[in-house]
XYZ file of C-alpha atoms in Angstrom:
459
model
C 117.742 -128.978 -71.798
C 116.761 -129.109 -68.475
C 119.146 -126.178 -67.524
C 118.172 -124.351 -70.836
C 114.356 -123.890 -69.503
C 115.385 -123.445 -65.976
C 118.059 -120.385 -67.366
C 114.643 -118.673 -69.221
C 112.394 -119.169 -66.213
C 114.526 -117.618 -63.912
C 116.244 -115.197 -65.461
C 114.637 -111.177 -65.428
C 115.571 -109.426 -68.155
C 112.280 -107.081 -68.191
C 113.742 -105.762 -65.060
C 116.804 -104.246 -66.573
C 114.300 -102.659 -69.643
C 112.318 -101.289 -67.384
C 114.847 -99.867 -64.782
C 114.711 -96.626 -66.738
C 111.305 -95.835 -68.425
C 109.547 -96.276 -64.970
C 111.474 -93.899 -62.781
C 111.070 -91.217 -65.703
C 107.151 -91.865 -65.531
C 107.204 -91.596 -61.849
C 109.229 -88.693 -61.726
C 107.142 -87.192 -64.233
C 103.616 -88.120 -62.806
C 105.273 -86.743 -59.343
C 106.738 -83.092 -60.475
C 103.267 -82.607 -62.201
C 101.535 -83.154 -58.892
C 104.154 -80.713 -57.310
C 103.436 -77.697 -60.133
C 106.214 -78.625 -62.021
C 105.423 -79.254 -65.660
C 108.110 -81.590 -67.782
C 108.155 -81.038 -71.226
C 111.478 -82.196 -72.057
C 112.422 -85.212 -70.191
C 116.248 -84.810 -70.970
C 115.700 -81.496 -69.510
C 115.162 -82.695 -66.454
C 117.853 -85.252 -66.400
C 120.261 -82.379 -67.266
C 119.056 -80.615 -64.312
C 120.976 -82.684 -62.049
C 124.335 -81.703 -63.752
C 123.203 -77.659 -63.811
C 126.020 -75.388 -61.969
C 124.660 -72.065 -62.701
C 120.863 -70.729 -62.656
C 120.508 -67.467 -64.099
C 117.305 -65.306 -63.176
C 115.670 -62.780 -65.117
C 114.768 -60.407 -62.306
C 111.699 -58.685 -63.132
C 108.868 -61.016 -62.507
C 111.220 -63.771 -61.258
C 113.348 -62.676 -58.258
C 110.708 -59.507 -57.836
C 106.996 -59.407 -58.173
C 106.779 -57.816 -60.934
C 104.113 -55.018 -60.006
C 106.275 -51.658 -59.942
C 104.717 -49.133 -58.436
C 105.738 -45.021 -58.947
C 107.706 -44.009 -55.809
C 108.775 -40.467 -57.153
C 108.480 -37.845 -59.681
C 110.834 -34.893 -60.347
C 110.517 -32.189 -63.219
C 113.036 -29.640 -64.384
C 110.161 -27.475 -64.629
C 106.329 -27.647 -64.461
C 104.041 -29.902 -62.538
C 104.755 -33.097 -61.565
C 100.872 -34.154 -62.600
C 101.271 -33.016 -65.934
C 104.566 -34.824 -66.290
C 103.138 -37.766 -65.030
C 100.158 -37.685 -67.337
C 102.395 -37.011 -70.713
C 104.598 -40.006 -69.539
C 100.985 -42.024 -69.350
C 100.206 -40.773 -72.640
C 103.354 -42.292 -74.160
C 103.044 -45.602 -72.206
C 99.211 -46.540 -72.551
C 99.621 -48.727 -75.692
C 102.703 -50.358 -74.441
C 102.555 -53.872 -72.483
C 105.799 -53.697 -70.274
C 105.338 -53.916 -66.433
C 106.915 -50.434 -65.957
C 104.186 -48.933 -68.320
C 101.174 -50.096 -66.382
C 102.925 -48.719 -63.330
C 103.003 -45.127 -64.978
C 99.470 -45.455 -66.677
C 98.116 -46.534 -63.032
C 99.710 -44.024 -61.264
C 98.219 -41.411 -63.748
C 94.979 -42.285 -63.049
C 95.189 -42.985 -59.208
C 96.577 -39.110 -59.338
C 93.557 -38.074 -61.621
C 95.457 -36.712 -64.388
C 93.986 -35.986 -67.409
C 95.856 -38.156 -69.811
C 96.038 -36.684 -73.606
C 95.896 -39.005 -76.551
C 99.200 -40.336 -78.686
C 99.874 -41.164 -81.897
C 102.722 -42.708 -83.393
C 103.579 -45.385 -80.997
C 107.075 -46.589 -80.841
C 108.860 -49.129 -78.959
C 112.273 -49.076 -78.640
C 113.603 -52.498 -77.510
C 115.799 -52.222 -74.305
C 115.550 -48.572 -74.462
C 111.816 -47.533 -73.709
C 109.324 -45.902 -75.733
C 107.946 -42.844 -78.302
C 104.722 -41.503 -79.462
C 103.562 -38.078 -80.416
C 101.707 -36.102 -77.665
C 100.211 -32.671 -78.633
C 102.497 -32.339 -81.664
C 105.667 -32.834 -79.919
C 107.681 -36.015 -79.668
C 107.996 -37.576 -76.181
C 109.891 -40.494 -74.901
C 110.454 -42.466 -71.982
C 113.120 -44.682 -71.387
C 116.237 -45.571 -68.814
C 119.727 -44.747 -69.299
C 120.392 -46.826 -72.453
C 118.010 -44.058 -74.021
C 120.062 -41.134 -72.655
C 123.390 -42.987 -74.092
C 121.949 -43.540 -77.493
C 120.613 -39.834 -78.078
C 123.604 -38.044 -76.256
C 121.469 -37.043 -73.487
C 122.743 -36.192 -70.056
C 120.595 -35.538 -67.173
C 120.177 -31.685 -65.871
C 121.819 -31.394 -62.219
C 118.515 -29.899 -60.605
C 117.257 -34.209 -61.529
C 120.843 -35.784 -60.868
C 120.743 -35.479 -56.759
C 117.277 -36.971 -57.030
C 117.904 -39.681 -59.727
C 121.413 -40.747 -57.843
C 119.357 -41.081 -54.734
C 116.868 -43.092 -56.105
C 119.388 -45.429 -57.850
C 120.708 -46.347 -54.571
C 117.946 -47.573 -53.066
C 117.498 -49.756 -56.004
C 114.482 -48.148 -57.704
C 114.601 -47.806 -61.572
C 114.570 -44.326 -62.701
C 113.051 -43.507 -66.211
C 113.788 -40.207 -68.096
C 110.755 -38.261 -69.641
C 112.323 -36.895 -72.879
C 110.587 -33.644 -74.916
C 111.624 -32.523 -78.587
C 115.247 -33.717 -77.448
C 115.343 -32.460 -74.277
C 115.142 -33.917 -70.905
C 112.208 -32.356 -68.485
C 111.637 -34.872 -66.147
C 112.175 -38.013 -64.423
C 110.093 -41.186 -62.595
C 111.279 -43.509 -59.970
C 109.730 -47.137 -59.671
C 110.385 -49.709 -57.336
C 109.654 -53.364 -57.665
C 109.664 -55.399 -54.355
C 111.937 -58.334 -53.962
C 109.829 -61.833 -53.495
C 110.351 -63.003 -49.724
C 110.824 -66.552 -51.417
C 113.761 -65.165 -53.588
C 116.356 -65.063 -50.700
C 115.029 -68.808 -49.619
C 115.385 -69.994 -53.261
C 119.326 -68.478 -53.473
C 120.336 -69.629 -50.572
C 118.996 -73.014 -51.196
C 120.837 -73.035 -54.302
C 124.107 -72.141 -52.558
C 123.818 -75.081 -50.399
C 124.204 -77.032 -53.202
C 127.192 -75.988 -54.812
C 124.959 -73.625 -57.556
C 126.044 -70.639 -58.493
C 123.058 -68.026 -58.930
C 123.119 -65.281 -61.750
C 121.019 -62.302 -62.583
C 120.450 -60.745 -65.837
C 118.279 -57.461 -66.064
C 117.527 -54.440 -68.448
C 117.704 -52.037 -65.691
C 120.073 -49.855 -64.618
C 123.460 -51.382 -62.911
C 122.548 -49.329 -59.725
C 119.135 -50.940 -59.451
C 120.676 -54.529 -60.365
C 123.431 -54.176 -58.170
C 120.990 -52.944 -55.382
C 118.807 -56.246 -55.824
C 121.746 -58.496 -56.132
C 123.166 -57.396 -52.750
C 120.089 -57.506 -51.108
C 119.918 -61.229 -52.405
C 123.269 -62.421 -52.213
C 123.762 -63.152 -55.926
C 127.171 -64.134 -57.599
C 126.702 -62.255 -60.551
C 124.858 -59.521 -62.022
C 124.316 -59.081 -65.515
C 122.806 -55.370 -66.222
C 121.152 -52.999 -68.989
C 121.436 -55.998 -71.189
C 119.247 -55.732 -74.630
C 116.813 -58.452 -75.114
C 118.461 -59.700 -78.156
C 121.966 -59.987 -76.252
C 120.296 -62.382 -73.566
C 120.915 -64.942 -75.670
C 124.654 -64.157 -75.661
C 124.798 -63.830 -72.350
C 123.960 -67.472 -71.661
C 126.279 -68.684 -74.855
C 129.051 -66.496 -72.788
C 128.706 -68.552 -69.574
C 128.623 -71.832 -71.318
C 131.556 -70.989 -72.885
C 133.002 -70.475 -69.615
C 132.439 -74.531 -69.488
C 129.057 -73.701 -67.302
C 126.102 -75.654 -67.256
C 123.264 -72.957 -67.284
C 120.173 -73.335 -66.091
C 117.816 -69.908 -67.326
C 114.675 -69.068 -65.607
C 112.193 -66.330 -67.409
C 109.063 -65.368 -68.062
C 108.929 -62.693 -70.864
C 108.932 -62.694 -74.572
C 112.251 -61.411 -74.442
C 113.735 -64.685 -72.781
C 112.318 -66.896 -74.983
C 116.020 -66.847 -76.907
C 117.682 -67.352 -73.892
C 115.683 -70.059 -72.478
C 116.312 -71.942 -75.789
C 120.051 -71.702 -75.598
C 120.383 -72.375 -72.117
C 121.083 -76.120 -71.209
C 117.850 -76.505 -69.525
C 115.488 -73.417 -70.051
C 112.698 -72.846 -67.069
C 109.816 -70.724 -67.527
C 107.216 -69.501 -65.156
C 103.962 -70.291 -65.457
C 102.542 -66.708 -64.715
C 104.904 -65.523 -67.887
C 104.208 -65.440 -71.571
C 103.174 -68.017 -74.127
C 106.226 -67.629 -76.019
C 108.439 -68.013 -72.833
C 106.775 -71.257 -72.447
C 107.231 -72.873 -75.434
C 110.747 -72.384 -75.550
C 111.099 -73.711 -71.859
C 111.797 -77.540 -71.497
C 110.364 -77.124 -67.528
C 107.379 -75.162 -66.405
C 106.559 -74.127 -62.850
C 102.909 -73.587 -62.447
C 103.837 -70.951 -59.715
C 105.860 -67.817 -59.472
C 107.814 -69.097 -56.733
C 111.376 -69.129 -57.464
C 111.864 -71.915 -54.916
C 110.448 -74.507 -57.547
C 113.666 -74.282 -59.033
C 115.331 -76.060 -56.141
C 112.678 -78.718 -56.332
C 113.668 -79.551 -60.079
C 117.144 -79.822 -59.194
C 116.338 -82.327 -56.230
C 114.067 -84.206 -58.634
C 116.303 -84.428 -61.206
C 119.172 -85.699 -58.775
C 116.836 -88.348 -56.934
C 115.475 -89.756 -60.341
C 118.979 -89.978 -61.409
C 119.913 -92.301 -57.969
C 116.744 -94.350 -58.024
C 117.715 -95.226 -61.940
C 121.292 -96.356 -60.614
C 119.767 -98.554 -57.937
C 117.259 -100.364 -60.443
C 119.971 -101.065 -62.648
C 122.240 -102.576 -59.995
C 119.590 -104.474 -58.255
C 118.363 -105.604 -61.704
C 121.931 -106.926 -62.971
C 122.522 -107.690 -59.857
C 119.939 -110.376 -59.757
C 120.288 -112.026 -63.314
C 124.286 -111.969 -62.856
C 123.766 -114.124 -59.576
C 120.749 -115.928 -60.563
C 121.453 -117.245 -64.485
C 124.188 -118.963 -63.242
C 123.240 -120.647 -60.649
C 120.328 -121.602 -62.804
C 122.322 -123.061 -65.585
C 123.904 -125.252 -63.216
C 127.162 -123.706 -62.347
C 127.335 -125.416 -58.784
C 125.671 -128.706 -60.051
C 129.246 -130.596 -60.132
C 129.723 -130.224 -56.586
C 128.792 -133.419 -54.442
C 126.383 -133.017 -51.892
C 125.671 -135.448 -49.141
C 122.375 -134.935 -46.821
C 122.592 -135.975 -43.834
C 120.356 -137.682 -41.056
C 116.481 -136.059 -41.246
C 116.750 -134.590 -44.551
C 114.332 -135.542 -47.577
C 114.574 -138.962 -48.723
C 116.924 -140.298 -45.610
C 119.035 -142.016 -48.637
C 122.379 -141.900 -49.490
C 121.703 -139.303 -52.573
C 124.826 -138.559 -54.596
C 125.377 -136.515 -58.078
C 126.556 -137.955 -61.356
C 129.373 -135.968 -63.196
C 126.627 -133.953 -64.538
C 124.746 -132.782 -61.524
C 121.906 -134.304 -61.347
C 120.819 -136.834 -58.147
C 120.757 -140.722 -59.027
C 117.518 -142.421 -58.155
C 117.766 -143.817 -54.609
C 117.127 -147.986 -54.870
C 117.674 -150.556 -53.473
C 117.291 -154.553 -53.424
C 113.726 -156.269 -52.829
C 113.031 -158.055 -49.502
C 112.973 -161.481 -49.528
C 109.433 -163.313 -49.713
C 109.330 -165.597 -46.386
C 110.889 -168.775 -48.570
C 114.175 -166.899 -48.980
C 114.228 -167.055 -52.528
C 113.075 -164.812 -54.783
C 109.496 -165.212 -56.737
C 108.621 -164.756 -59.763
C 107.074 -161.259 -59.649
C 110.059 -159.867 -58.091
C 112.596 -161.484 -60.500
C 111.771 -159.298 -63.554
C 111.852 -156.208 -61.128
C 114.663 -153.886 -61.963
C 116.487 -152.844 -58.993
C 119.625 -151.449 -57.716
C 121.365 -151.146 -54.019
C 122.115 -147.908 -52.862
C 121.332 -147.601 -48.862
C 118.281 -148.181 -46.928
C 114.793 -148.729 -48.400
C 113.640 -150.423 -52.192
C 111.935 -148.432 -55.048
C 110.283 -151.270 -57.206
C 110.227 -150.160 -61.066
C 109.166 -153.251 -63.132
C 109.464 -152.635 -66.996
C 106.465 -150.657 -68.606
C 104.192 -153.344 -70.612
C 104.130 -153.189 -74.294
C 100.928 -151.912 -75.692
C 99.822 -151.401 -79.340
C 103.879 -151.863 -80.180
C 104.653 -148.875 -77.611
C 105.563 -148.675 -73.944
C 102.911 -147.498 -71.549
C 103.905 -145.459 -68.590
C 105.617 -146.681 -65.529
C 103.439 -146.684 -62.421
C 102.967 -143.513 -60.446
C 105.596 -144.413 -57.605
C 108.607 -144.431 -60.044
C 107.947 -141.187 -61.215
C 107.639 -140.000 -57.707
C 110.534 -141.721 -56.573
C 112.404 -140.372 -59.976
C 111.293 -136.769 -58.971
C 112.258 -136.570 -55.250
C 115.433 -138.001 -56.390
C 115.583 -134.903 -58.730
C 114.624 -132.295 -56.089
C 117.437 -130.885 -53.939
C 116.861 -131.434 -49.962
C 116.266 -128.683 -47.562
C 119.858 -128.044 -47.052
C 120.856 -128.227 -50.885
C 122.092 -124.954 -52.823
C 119.505 -122.962 -55.140
C 121.090 -123.922 -58.138
C 120.187 -127.656 -57.827
C 116.687 -126.352 -56.633
C 115.848 -124.756 -59.930
C 117.216 -127.719 -61.663
C 115.063 -130.501 -59.868
C 112.468 -128.155 -60.316
C 112.242 -128.079 -63.754
C 113.280 -131.487 -65.000
C 109.772 -132.726 -64.033
C 108.034 -129.809 -66.214
C 110.626 -130.212 -68.947
C 109.513 -134.506 -69.103
C 106.049 -133.633 -69.224
C 106.565 -130.956 -72.196
C 108.161 -133.521 -74.037
C 105.837 -135.858 -73.561
C 102.974 -133.819 -74.723
C 104.852 -132.169 -77.745
C 107.066 -134.734 -79.207
C 107.476 -132.572 -81.821
C 108.839 -129.490 -80.167
C 112.579 -128.601 -81.134
C 113.105 -125.481 -79.134
C 114.484 -127.351 -76.405
C 117.756 -129.141 -78.042
C 118.553 -125.598 -79.729
C 118.524 -123.787 -76.392
C 120.874 -126.635 -75.238
C 123.098 -126.174 -77.754
C 123.126 -122.608 -77.250
C 124.054 -122.609 -73.492
C 126.248 -125.770 -73.614
C 124.381 -127.268 -70.981
C 125.341 -131.233 -72.823
C 121.623 -131.865 -72.347
């Protein structure tokens, strides 16, 4: 029973149960302080395994604030062309549309009213302006309609594309009448984010609906490993699936409505806090800022959390593996012989069950040389120097009374190991007195025998 209670006292099973939940709670709290909101804890855990980060270009790697830098027309005035394009884009929510409308207002152009607005996903917009059908879009729109850029515009549009500008064509009644150049500045922190991911062995991929020359120019500037250009919104999900079929673990970073399916498909979806509600709802991790360097912070947090989980499990398991056998008395059968100066000063030995024998000695002879009546009935045994008298307890009301205090003290001293004894004997000795006291006060308790039988202690 002594060893059973000792095992219960010394064991620490809750350390194993709390090793992982505590790390998760602390990592979530620390990430929130750094502007990283973890909606899905499993997403944070999977982030350490990610080997490919897929960035949406507009608004993530770039500022997402396009400005109209050039206007070219086949015939007519550039301001009139800009006003016609702004009329079509007025009802659009795309960043490029806002840039065109803002440029027309800055030029003081008179923007006509448009009707029948229609957005063509991944291609452009279309509306009726002054009785004619006007469409504004990129190369995908021209290919879909079987149109080509006039030779008078070709030289200008090629130069714009080479420097990384987005090129939009204005089509009126099935004929290309002009083109606009819009540029989006690359975030300075994007270069640092890409470099940091490369140092950690992570591939960086960019996906965009812009023309390939524009995408290639941005990718060359940032040293991005792979580019998917002219991708329609409904195809972004398929691009993530294609990367996963290669065996890559993908984290998608986006901010727009058209990024939501890809965010949900990726192993880890990371939404920019300044993005749309749909994108935020589809992601498992949300960045409060638009700084792409926070993606590196998510990876570092995930890896550090995993290391701390392993450390906690190692310490908790190691403690129990070492302490529980000691508490169960695995070292108790070894006989120990304390030397001079140790507690008790007696030749204490261990019996076959690891319990210290009580140090007793023969009573001193009285002056007459004979043992008196008081000492004749005293139980004693010879075991080195010193004497511990333990007279038999008197019988009161049909049951024996408790022994004198010094007998219990001697018995406790015999059960407590000396300063040089092993840790297992300390646990056994310290708990024996507590077990005896509990047994005396709770005679009906039957838990200890059951524990002894289960542990095989033999007590």
